[in-house]
């Protein structure tokens, strides 16, 4: 429960508000105030003089204050609290708050709304008010201790002006003298328990012997029976039965499991005749607790039974760790979760992680074979990894790439950007970059290049085709690979069709309406207009000649139908031409949400790029405007796209960008660890296919759609340049006052041979600090909190430090 106490401070013109919590965990009070004249539910930050030490402002509307252990708590009692002192002559009417679990980020409210504590006598109707007379009986059964609610009524007075005239009558607000309440809140806690069932057949009696054990605490009763066939009808098997067994309604048996030696958990042995096909059971800890499998009985099929549905078999035994292990699709006894409603989600996530880890392993092995039998690519297990020979590869190149985005949203305005960038080739190489991402090269309706028209016309606002070739060659000469920014999802038409719709294309790829998806609402392949009397125009939309889109529509230009053979063949030919004619080494793919990833695999198989990264961008999950802690669904969507390409392309790790952004902006560094103590973005699940970044031409530059928190950019770069994945750095940051710090981080990454599959160990993820070590040789800390690397046989030396970040490496 939580407690809310309001009391007047003796001999002082103050009220003291104490908010406490006795639930386990680390708690933060997120709070603000409403003034006397406020209308609505908006919060305001409180005056500095009443803000407790250690508080952090949240933008301009709230304060976050950590709860500290109460000095009055007994040794066995763990109560944490915050004290807020309010001067009575201030104009604050209410203190509004929610409690935040620092470990999960979950916000706890009062009856679905913010807690509201009145400092003045309150006559409103809000049910989330704490401490009003009329609400004292709203929590039946709660352990509520209430002080007498005393309202100090002050008499009205009249101000007398100097001219002798009476002033306006003023009624002073009546301050509450004190109250105490314990409004209940519920914290869901995922419980992890283990059940193990083994089955064998006794050679002497030919009966099945089952051994069941669990680490569930206390008395555990097994409610059980057996079945003969696929109908799974419960029957009571013949004696002997285990000790402490009783018959339940002539339909099942109940057995109290016996305590195991050592007192941790309980167990039981069951004997069942050989003509039965399986064993049913549920577990009971008390009359109100029934533990089963996703609402159904646990079921263990026997090895001699026929094709029983639902659950596979294993001849001996299988352990099931509740809320931790995924269901196994191999032979085995089916014993699964028995804890909470959160189990299914956790099991699904575990299964996804297991699959991805296996894919990662197989991809690495297959890639080694692809490169050559003498390749030294096995970078994780080799004591001294050697960068493999440069050849085309799938998704990740060598694994040691560092990408520079070589433009911003305004670069086209120079008219000669290729030549400007060419002059920086040597400098970018000396900084340690291995790849450069160039802007879209084609003729475009928009000057930035993202509304392509004639794909073979490479005279753009950035320069002409010869300048492009010259720039690419210059970067190759200094050892930097070049990625072309290609827009495959949509294309702007040259002409209108007979009905006035822009969906007829010119140039070398003179496609017609068949190249446009049929469900594009703005550029449908066939739309007729019929004139009717009174000059009223009637529009009839007819299904177009292309197929339906395999992704999301981009509404500003015709969406291309990649299911058409002629479209795919033309695109493959164009990509191969770009590789040969311009010298591009790979691709940055724009708006890949718009078409199926399987088409991307087709294009990459044909063009054989060294490296490819796709822009799969959608929104993260938020609740009440605050980013959710768990972003597994978001990163899963990116993973699904990568998987659709068969792992031939990487993707920008938008999940990591969003979480890192929120963590440094709100001082919530606990966000940087998921429930498995792994990085919470794509880099935590499939690091070799994650391209990490903090800014690009859309989020930053002059667009600023999602700009990284100002002044905290180096925390972001300290993170992505020490962690696995392939880091991508924004041009505006590289050529800024951050250049020397960025150069030091890149030098460290290359010196210590950190790569896209480097192993992360998260050392700390708390409210004000995140810290991790990579490959046991590089350490990083971001946030204002304290951290030093663990002491061991190898010493650590500080490489660099800046505002709220530090980086170490192991001393040789």
mmCIF file of C-alpha atoms in Angstrom, residues 403-409 411 417-418 421 435-444 446-458 460 462 468 472 481-490 554 571 574-575 577-579 582-592 595 604 609 611-617 652 695-698 703 728 730:
data_model
loop_
_atom_site.group_PDB
_atom_site.id
_atom_site.type_symbol
_atom_site.label_atom_id
_atom_site.label_comp_id
_atom_site.label_asym_id
_atom_site.label_seq_id
_atom_site.Cartn_x
_atom_site.Cartn_y
_atom_site.Cartn_z
ATOM 1 C CA UNK A 403 29.067 4.463 -41.252
ATOM 2 C CA UNK A 404 29.024 8.200 -41.950
ATOM 3 C CA UNK A 405 25.823 9.779 -43.240
ATOM 4 C CA UNK A 406 27.369 12.189 -45.711
ATOM 5 C CA UNK A 407 24.661 14.841 -46.005
ATOM 6 C CA UNK A 408 21.865 16.697 -44.240
ATOM 7 C CA UNK A 409 18.483 18.042 -45.337
ATOM 8 C CA UNK A 411 22.966 19.708 -48.671
ATOM 9 C CA UNK A 417 27.535 18.609 -52.826
ATOM 10 C CA UNK A 418 29.476 15.734 -54.384
ATOM 11 C CA UNK A 421 32.066 15.942 -49.889
ATOM 12 C CA UNK A 435 31.492 3.503 -45.174
ATOM 13 C CA UNK A 436 29.786 6.629 -46.512
ATOM 14 C CA UNK A 437 26.067 7.027 -47.162
ATOM 15 C CA UNK A 438 25.435 9.375 -50.099
ATOM 16 C CA UNK A 439 22.096 11.153 -50.793
ATOM 17 C CA UNK A 440 19.627 9.892 -53.455
ATOM 18 C CA UNK A 441 21.280 10.367 -56.890
ATOM 19 C CA UNK A 442 18.322 10.387 -59.275
ATOM 20 C CA UNK A 443 16.274 13.118 -60.874
ATOM 21 C CA UNK A 444 13.588 14.006 -58.325
ATOM 22 C CA UNK A 446 11.717 17.186 -54.545
ATOM 23 C CA UNK A 447 15.223 18.690 -54.384
ATOM 24 C CA UNK A 448 16.301 16.363 -51.555
ATOM 25 C CA UNK A 449 15.940 13.369 -53.887
ATOM 26 C CA UNK A 450 13.251 11.294 -52.165
ATOM 27 C CA UNK A 451 10.626 11.742 -54.908
ATOM 28 C CA UNK A 452 12.469 10.022 -57.796
ATOM 29 C CA UNK A 453 11.313 10.377 -61.376
ATOM 30 C CA UNK A 454 13.679 9.074 -64.093
ATOM 31 C CA UNK A 455 15.826 6.481 -62.329
ATOM 32 C CA UNK A 456 18.532 6.526 -65.003
ATOM 33 C CA UNK A 457 18.907 10.298 -64.925
ATOM 34 C CA UNK A 458 21.599 10.912 -62.306
ATOM 35 C CA UNK A 460 20.437 15.897 -59.413
ATOM 36 C CA UNK A 462 23.710 17.349 -55.526
ATOM 37 C CA UNK A 468 29.136 11.553 -58.565
ATOM 38 C CA UNK A 472 32.837 7.712 -55.352
ATOM 39 C CA UNK A 481 32.925 2.042 -49.224
ATOM 40 C CA UNK A 482 29.998 4.043 -50.612
ATOM 41 C CA UNK A 483 26.276 3.332 -50.135
ATOM 42 C CA UNK A 484 23.724 4.745 -52.559
ATOM 43 C CA UNK A 485 20.390 5.960 -51.202
ATOM 44 C CA UNK A 486 17.803 4.261 -53.421
ATOM 45 C CA UNK A 487 14.050 4.845 -53.281
ATOM 46 C CA UNK A 488 12.283 1.676 -54.469
ATOM 47 C CA UNK A 489 8.885 2.099 -52.804
ATOM 48 C CA UNK A 490 7.509 4.914 -54.972
ATOM 49 C CA UNK A 554 3.406 6.386 -49.200
ATOM 50 C CA UNK A 571 14.833 -2.607 -60.715
ATOM 51 C CA UNK A 574 19.011 -0.654 -62.577
ATOM 52 C CA UNK A 575 20.742 -1.618 -59.318
ATOM 53 C CA UNK A 577 23.888 -0.691 -63.526
ATOM 54 C CA UNK A 578 24.472 1.605 -60.528
ATOM 55 C CA UNK A 579 26.976 -0.855 -59.093
ATOM 56 C CA UNK A 582 28.839 4.534 -60.508
ATOM 57 C CA UNK A 583 30.728 2.107 -58.308
ATOM 58 C CA UNK A 584 28.303 1.962 -55.384
ATOM 59 C CA UNK A 585 29.240 -0.750 -52.875
ATOM 60 C CA UNK A 586 25.813 -1.096 -51.307
ATOM 61 C CA UNK A 587 22.480 0.474 -50.533
ATOM 62 C CA UNK A 588 20.510 2.502 -48.064
ATOM 63 C CA UNK A 589 16.870 1.564 -48.808
ATOM 64 C CA UNK A 590 14.238 4.233 -48.222
ATOM 65 C CA UNK A 591 10.777 3.518 -46.719
ATOM 66 C CA UNK A 592 10.998 -0.278 -46.751
ATOM 67 C CA UNK A 595 6.831 -3.348 -49.765
ATOM 68 C CA UNK A 604 20.133 -7.896 -53.248
ATOM 69 C CA UNK A 609 25.998 -5.403 -52.365
ATOM 70 C CA UNK A 611 26.345 -3.768 -47.213
ATOM 71 C CA UNK A 612 22.653 -2.849 -47.174
ATOM 72 C CA UNK A 613 20.540 -1.096 -44.550
ATOM 73 C CA UNK A 614 16.786 -0.516 -44.709
ATOM 74 C CA UNK A 615 14.750 2.288 -43.169
ATOM 75 C CA UNK A 616 11.884 0.526 -41.373
ATOM 76 C CA UNK A 617 10.362 3.354 -39.377
ATOM 77 C CA UNK A 652 18.258 1.113 -38.738
ATOM 78 C CA UNK A 695 20.318 11.424 -35.561
ATOM 79 C CA UNK A 696 19.768 11.648 -39.318
ATOM 80 C CA UNK A 697 18.506 14.084 -41.962
ATOM 81 C CA UNK A 698 14.873 13.529 -40.872
ATOM 82 C CA UNK A 703 13.628 19.220 -40.201
ATOM 83 C CA UNK A 728 25.971 5.388 -38.093
ATOM 84 C CA UNK A 730 25.355 12.102 -38.650
#
